[in-house]
Amino acid sequence: MDSRTFLYTTYIATTPERLWQALTEPALTERYWGVSFESDWTEGSHLVWKQGGATMADPEQVVLSSDPYRQLAYTWHSFTQAWAKGVGLSEDVRAEIAAERRSAVTFDLEPQGSQVKLTVTHDFDPAGALHAMCSQGWPPILSSLKTLLETGEPLPAR
C-alpha cells in the first residue's frame, strides 16, 4: 500500500447545496474550521488557503475534482513558517510535515432523504506524521460543520 488514508462518514440534516456552500464559502469555512479558501472551485484551479493569519498559495495547491453537490477534492496546503507560527506548531514539526508527499482530501456528498451522507477521505504519505495530526483534527472539524448546518452555530472553539 502506497498511502495511509483517513476515512470519516457522517450524516447531516441539510441539503447537498447547503453542504457544498459550507465546504466552499470562506465565511462559512471560517466559522466551523477557522480556515478560509479562495478558489473558483473548478477542476485544475488554484486554491489559496488562509489560516492563523497566514496565506498559503502554491502552484501545487489545486482543485482535483469539482462536481457541485456531489464531490469536491483538492490537494492539501503548503506548510509555511507563517502558518506554523499562526497555529502554534514548532518549526521541527512543520519541517517534518513539509517534507512529506502532498496529501489530498475528497468530500463525497450523497443525498439520503432529508439528510446528506458526507464521506471525507484524506490520503497521506505512508511514512509521514501528518496522518496522525489530521486524523485527530478532522473529527472536531466535521462535528462543528454538522452542528453549524443543523443548528446555525458551530461548536465552541477548543
PDB file of N, CA and C in Angstrom, residues 17-78:
ATOM      1  N   GLU A  17     -26.816  21.202  -1.590  1.00  0.00           N
ATOM      2  CA  GLU A  17     -26.461  22.575  -1.960  1.00  0.00           C
ATOM      3  C   GLU A  17     -25.902  23.343  -0.759  1.00  0.00           C
ATOM      4  N   ARG A  18     -26.551  23.206   0.372  1.00  0.00           N
ATOM      5  CA  ARG A  18     -26.103  23.910   1.581  1.00  0.00           C
ATOM      6  C   ARG A  18     -24.776  23.340   2.083  1.00  0.00           C
ATOM      7  N   LEU A  19     -24.595  22.028   1.991  1.00  0.00           N
ATOM      8  CA  LEU A  19     -23.332  21.424   2.405  1.00  0.00           C
ATOM      9  C   LEU A  19     -22.200  21.868   1.477  1.00  0.00           C
ATOM     10  N   TRP A  20     -22.461  21.918   0.191  1.00  0.00           N
ATOM     11  CA  TRP A  20     -21.457  22.397  -0.770  1.00  0.00           C
ATOM     12  C   TRP A  20     -21.047  23.832  -0.421  1.00  0.00           C
ATOM     13  N   GLN A  21     -22.039  24.650  -0.131  1.00  0.00           N
ATOM     14  CA  GLN A  21     -21.786  26.040   0.257  1.00  0.00           C
ATOM     15  C   GLN A  21     -20.895  26.086   1.501  1.00  0.00           C
ATOM     16  N   ALA A  22     -21.161  25.226   2.472  1.00  0.00           N
ATOM     17  CA  ALA A  22     -20.367  25.201   3.703  1.00  0.00           C
ATOM     18  C   ALA A  22     -18.939  24.718   3.466  1.00  0.00           C
ATOM     19  N   LEU A  23     -18.727  23.952   2.419  1.00  0.00           N
ATOM     20  CA  LEU A  23     -17.382  23.470   2.088  1.00  0.00           C
ATOM     21  C   LEU A  23     -16.589  24.477   1.259  1.00  0.00           C
ATOM     22  N   THR A  24     -17.268  25.405   0.602  1.00  0.00           N
ATOM     23  CA  THR A  24     -16.580  26.274  -0.355  1.00  0.00           C
ATOM     24  C   THR A  24     -16.627  27.772  -0.053  1.00  0.00           C
ATOM     25  N   GLU A  25     -17.559  28.219   0.748  1.00  0.00           N
ATOM     26  CA  GLU A  25     -17.669  29.659   1.006  1.00  0.00           C
ATOM     27  C   GLU A  25     -16.819  30.064   2.207  1.00  0.00           C
ATOM     28  N   PRO A  26     -15.900  31.014   2.013  1.00  0.00           N
ATOM     29  CA  PRO A  26     -14.978  31.410   3.081  1.00  0.00           C
ATOM     30  C   PRO A  26     -15.656  31.815   4.390  1.00  0.00           C
ATOM     31  N   ALA A  27     -16.769  32.523   4.322  1.00  0.00           N
ATOM     32  CA  ALA A  27     -17.436  32.962   5.554  1.00  0.00           C
ATOM     33  C   ALA A  27     -17.920  31.773   6.377  1.00  0.00           C
ATOM     34  N   LEU A  28     -18.316  30.700   5.709  1.00  0.00           N
ATOM     35  CA  LEU A  28     -18.777  29.507   6.423  1.00  0.00           C
ATOM     36  C   LEU A  28     -17.615  28.647   6.892  1.00  0.00           C
ATOM     37  N   THR A  29     -16.623  28.415   6.043  1.00  0.00           N
ATOM     38  CA  THR A  29     -15.489  27.576   6.474  1.00  0.00           C
ATOM     39  C   THR A  29     -14.761  28.216   7.649  1.00  0.00           C
ATOM     40  N   GLU A  30     -14.710  29.520   7.659  1.00  0.00           N
ATOM     41  CA  GLU A  30     -14.063  30.230   8.768  1.00  0.00           C
ATOM     42  C   GLU A  30     -14.810  29.976  10.082  1.00  0.00           C
ATOM     43  N   ARG A  31     -16.121  29.869  10.016  1.00  0.00           N
ATOM     44  CA  ARG A  31     -16.920  29.701  11.243  1.00  0.00           C
ATOM     45  C   ARG A  31     -16.691  28.353  11.911  1.00  0.00           C
ATOM     46  N   TYR A  32     -16.672  27.259  11.156  1.00  0.00           N
ATOM     47  CA  TYR A  32     -16.544  25.945  11.798  1.00  0.00           C
ATOM     48  C   TYR A  32     -15.129  25.380  11.767  1.00  0.00           C
ATOM     49  N   TRP A  33     -14.246  25.959  10.939  1.00  0.00           N
ATOM     50  CA  TRP A  33     -12.917  25.384  10.742  1.00  0.00           C
ATOM     51  C   TRP A  33     -11.797  26.344  11.125  1.00  0.00           C
ATOM     52  N   GLY A  34     -12.070  27.649  11.020  1.00  0.00           N
ATOM     53  CA  GLY A  34     -11.004  28.621  11.247  1.00  0.00           C
ATOM     54  C   GLY A  34     -10.107  28.767  10.038  1.00  0.00           C
ATOM     55  N   VAL A  35     -10.587  28.340   8.884  1.00  0.00           N
ATOM     56  CA  VAL A  35      -9.854  28.374   7.610  1.00  0.00           C
ATOM     57  C   VAL A  35     -10.761  29.023   6.577  1.00  0.00           C
ATOM     58  N   SER A  36     -10.179  29.812   5.684  1.00  0.00           N
ATOM     59  CA  SER A  36     -10.953  30.296   4.539  1.00  0.00           C
ATOM     60  C   SER A  36     -10.174  30.009   3.270  1.00  0.00           C
ATOM     61  N   PHE A  37     -10.916  29.865   2.196  1.00  0.00           N
ATOM     62  CA  PHE A  37     -10.339  29.496   0.907  1.00  0.00           C
ATOM     63  C   PHE A  37     -10.663  30.546  -0.143  1.00  0.00           C
ATOM     64  N   GLU A  38      -9.747  30.696  -1.086  1.00  0.00           N
ATOM     65  CA  GLU A  38     -10.012  31.477  -2.304  1.00  0.00           C
ATOM     66  C   GLU A  38      -9.825  30.534  -3.474  1.00  0.00           C
ATOM     67  N   SER A  39     -10.878  30.335  -4.230  1.00  0.00           N
ATOM     68  CA  SER A  39     -10.825  29.491  -5.420  1.00  0.00           C
ATOM     69  C   SER A  39     -12.117  29.699  -6.190  1.00  0.00           C
ATOM     70  N   ASP A  40     -12.088  29.381  -7.473  1.00  0.00           N
ATOM     71  CA  ASP A  40     -13.346  29.385  -8.227  1.00  0.00           C
ATOM     72  C   ASP A  40     -13.951  27.977  -8.232  1.00  0.00           C
ATOM     73  N   TRP A  41     -13.269  27.027  -7.566  1.00  0.00           N
ATOM     74  CA  TRP A  41     -13.736  25.664  -7.355  1.00  0.00           C
ATOM     75  C   TRP A  41     -14.023  24.902  -8.648  1.00  0.00           C
ATOM     76  N   THR A  42     -13.224  25.183  -9.670  1.00  0.00           N
ATOM     77  CA  THR A  42     -13.296  24.364 -10.873  1.00  0.00           C
ATOM     78  C   THR A  42     -12.047  23.490 -10.934  1.00  0.00           C
ATOM     79  N   GLU A  43     -12.190  22.330 -11.528  1.00  0.00           N
ATOM     80  CA  GLU A  43     -11.086  21.373 -11.595  1.00  0.00           C
ATOM     81  C   GLU A  43      -9.845  22.024 -12.224  1.00  0.00           C
ATOM     82  N   GLY A  44      -8.716  21.867 -11.555  1.00  0.00           N
ATOM     83  CA  GLY A  44      -7.452  22.426 -12.022  1.00  0.00           C
ATOM     84  C   GLY A  44      -7.152  23.816 -11.494  1.00  0.00           C
ATOM     85  N   SER A  45      -8.143  24.459 -10.874  1.00  0.00           N
ATOM     86  CA  SER A  45      -7.944  25.809 -10.358  1.00  0.00           C
ATOM     87  C   SER A  45      -7.072  25.804  -9.113  1.00  0.00           C
ATOM     88  N   HIS A  46      -6.383  26.917  -8.920  1.00  0.00           N
ATOM     89  CA  HIS A  46      -5.572  27.075  -7.714  1.00  0.00           C
ATOM     90  C   HIS A  46      -6.469  27.298  -6.505  1.00  0.00           C
ATOM     91  N   LEU A  47      -5.921  26.941  -5.357  1.00  0.00           N
ATOM     92  CA  LEU A  47      -6.618  27.069  -4.094  1.00  0.00           C
ATOM     93  C   LEU A  47      -5.702  27.819  -3.138  1.00  0.00           C
ATOM     94  N   VAL A  48      -6.173  28.952  -2.636  1.00  0.00           N
ATOM     95  CA  VAL A  48      -5.419  29.721  -1.649  1.00  0.00           C
ATOM     96  C   VAL A  48      -6.039  29.423  -0.289  1.00  0.00           C
ATOM     97  N   TRP A  49      -5.192  29.048   0.648  1.00  0.00           N
ATOM     98  CA  TRP A  49      -5.619  28.634   1.995  1.00  0.00           C
ATOM     99  C   TRP A  49      -5.205  29.727   2.967  1.00  0.00           C
ATOM    100  N   LYS A  50      -6.144  30.173   3.828  1.00  0.00           N
ATOM    101  CA  LYS A  50      -5.843  31.197   4.833  1.00  0.00           C
ATOM    102  C   LYS A  50      -6.205  30.653   6.207  1.00  0.00           C
ATOM    103  N   GLN A  51      -5.202  30.705   7.103  1.00  0.00           N
ATOM    104  CA  GLN A  51      -5.413  30.189   8.452  1.00  0.00           C
ATOM    105  C   GLN A  51      -4.368  30.778   9.391  1.00  0.00           C
ATOM    106  N   GLY A  52      -4.781  31.103  10.590  1.00  0.00           N
ATOM    107  CA  GLY A  52      -3.844  31.578  11.605  1.00  0.00           C
ATOM    108  C   GLY A  52      -3.088  32.829  11.202  1.00  0.00           C
ATOM    109  N   GLY A  53      -3.711  33.684  10.397  1.00  0.00           N
ATOM    110  CA  GLY A  53      -3.057  34.905   9.947  1.00  0.00           C
ATOM    111  C   GLY A  53      -2.102  34.701   8.779  1.00  0.00           C
ATOM    112  N   ALA A  54      -1.989  33.481   8.287  1.00  0.00           N
ATOM    113  CA  ALA A  54      -1.089  33.174   7.161  1.00  0.00           C
ATOM    114  C   ALA A  54      -1.902  32.858   5.911  1.00  0.00           C
ATOM    115  N   THR A  55      -1.321  33.171   4.767  1.00  0.00           N
ATOM    116  CA  THR A  55      -1.911  32.846   3.479  1.00  0.00           C
ATOM    117  C   THR A  55      -0.980  31.892   2.762  1.00  0.00           C
ATOM    118  N   MET A  56      -1.485  30.723   2.367  1.00  0.00           N
ATOM    119  CA  MET A  56      -0.692  29.735   1.648  1.00  0.00           C
ATOM    120  C   MET A  56      -1.207  29.644   0.215  1.00  0.00           C
ATOM    121  N   ALA A  57      -0.363  30.067  -0.692  1.00  0.00           N
ATOM    122  CA  ALA A  57      -0.650  29.962  -2.122  1.00  0.00           C
ATOM    123  C   ALA A  57       0.518  29.216  -2.739  1.00  0.00           C
ATOM    124  N   ASP A  58       0.232  28.190  -3.487  1.00  0.00           N
ATOM    125  CA  ASP A  58       1.273  27.348  -4.058  1.00  0.00           C
ATOM    126  C   ASP A  58       0.724  26.759  -5.355  1.00  0.00           C
ATOM    127  N   PRO A  59       1.530  26.679  -6.412  1.00  0.00           N
ATOM    128  CA  PRO A  59       1.029  26.123  -7.668  1.00  0.00           C
ATOM    129  C   PRO A  59       0.544  24.676  -7.548  1.00  0.00           C
ATOM    130  N   GLU A  60       0.987  23.958  -6.514  1.00  0.00           N
ATOM    131  CA  GLU A  60       0.553  22.567  -6.328  1.00  0.00           C
ATOM    132  C   GLU A  60      -0.708  22.439  -5.483  1.00  0.00           C
ATOM    133  N   GLN A  61      -1.214  23.546  -4.952  1.00  0.00           N
ATOM    134  CA  GLN A  61      -2.486  23.554  -4.229  1.00  0.00           C
ATOM    135  C   GLN A  61      -3.582  23.769  -5.246  1.00  0.00           C
ATOM    136  N   VAL A  62      -4.243  22.689  -5.638  1.00  0.00           N
ATOM    137  CA  VAL A  62      -5.223  22.774  -6.719  1.00  0.00           C
ATOM    138  C   VAL A  62      -6.483  21.977  -6.404  1.00  0.00           C
ATOM    139  N   VAL A  63      -7.540  22.355  -7.093  1.00  0.00           N
ATOM    140  CA  VAL A  63      -8.789  21.608  -7.043  1.00  0.00           C
ATOM    141  C   VAL A  63      -8.616  20.408  -7.974  1.00  0.00           C
ATOM    142  N   LEU A  64      -8.800  19.217  -7.422  1.00  0.00           N
ATOM    143  CA  LEU A  64      -8.635  17.986  -8.201  1.00  0.00           C
ATOM    144  C   LEU A  64      -9.935  17.531  -8.839  1.00  0.00           C
ATOM    145  N   SER A  65     -11.043  17.774  -8.146  1.00  0.00           N
ATOM    146  CA  SER A  65     -12.353  17.367  -8.636  1.00  0.00           C
ATOM    147  C   SER A  65     -13.382  18.353  -8.115  1.00  0.00           C
ATOM    148  N   SER A  66     -14.287  18.764  -8.988  1.00  0.00           N
ATOM    149  CA  SER A  66     -15.349  19.668  -8.578  1.00  0.00           C
ATOM    150  C   SER A  66     -16.620  19.312  -9.336  1.00  0.00           C
ATOM    151  N   ASP A  67     -17.479  18.574  -8.662  1.00  0.00           N
ATOM    152  CA  ASP A  67     -18.772  18.197  -9.199  1.00  0.00           C
ATOM    153  C   ASP A  67     -19.795  18.717  -8.184  1.00  0.00           C
ATOM    154  N   PRO A  68     -20.248  19.979  -8.363  1.00  0.00           N
ATOM    155  CA  PRO A  68     -21.088  20.611  -7.344  1.00  0.00           C
ATOM    156  C   PRO A  68     -22.204  19.712  -6.814  1.00  0.00           C
ATOM    157  N   TYR A  69     -22.297  19.722  -5.493  1.00  0.00           N
ATOM    158  CA  TYR A  69     -23.293  18.993  -4.717  1.00  0.00           C
ATOM    159  C   TYR A  69     -23.053  17.487  -4.688  1.00  0.00           C
ATOM    160  N   ARG A  70     -21.929  17.029  -5.296  1.00  0.00           N
ATOM    161  CA  ARG A  70     -21.611  15.593  -5.304  1.00  0.00           C
ATOM    162  C   ARG A  70     -20.208  15.293  -4.788  1.00  0.00           C
ATOM    163  N   GLN A  71     -19.198  16.001  -5.329  1.00  0.00           N
ATOM    164  CA  GLN A  71     -17.824  15.699  -4.919  1.00  0.00           C
ATOM    165  C   GLN A  71     -16.931  16.919  -5.080  1.00  0.00           C
ATOM    166  N   LEU A  72     -16.063  17.088  -4.079  1.00  0.00           N
ATOM    167  CA  LEU A  72     -15.049  18.132  -4.096  1.00  0.00           C
ATOM    168  C   LEU A  72     -13.760  17.497  -3.600  1.00  0.00           C
ATOM    169  N   ALA A  73     -12.664  17.724  -4.324  1.00  0.00           N
ATOM    170  CA  ALA A  73     -11.365  17.200  -3.897  1.00  0.00           C
ATOM    171  C   ALA A  73     -10.301  18.237  -4.199  1.00  0.00           C
ATOM    172  N   TYR A  74      -9.312  18.323  -3.297  1.00  0.00           N
ATOM    173  CA  TYR A  74      -8.201  19.238  -3.521  1.00  0.00           C
ATOM    174  C   TYR A  74      -6.961  18.749  -2.798  1.00  0.00           C
ATOM    175  N   THR A  75      -5.824  19.255  -3.271  1.00  0.00           N
ATOM    176  CA  THR A  75      -4.575  18.940  -2.598  1.00  0.00           C
ATOM    177  C   THR A  75      -4.494  19.770  -1.330  1.00  0.00           C
ATOM    178  N   TRP A  76      -3.805  19.228  -0.341  1.00  0.00           N
ATOM    179  CA  TRP A  76      -3.669  19.889   0.958  1.00  0.00           C
ATOM    180  C   TRP A  76      -2.697  21.042   0.845  1.00  0.00           C
ATOM    181  N   HIS A  77      -2.744  21.929   1.805  1.00  0.00           N
ATOM    182  CA  HIS A  77      -1.978  23.169   1.737  1.00  0.00           C
ATOM    183  C   HIS A  77      -0.480  22.976   1.987  1.00  0.00           C
ATOM    184  N   SER A  78       0.267  23.994   1.637  1.00  0.00           N
ATOM    185  CA  SER A  78       1.703  24.047   1.904  1.00  0.00           C
ATOM    186  C   SER A  78       1.911  24.438   3.364  1.00  0.00           C
TER     187      SER A  78
END
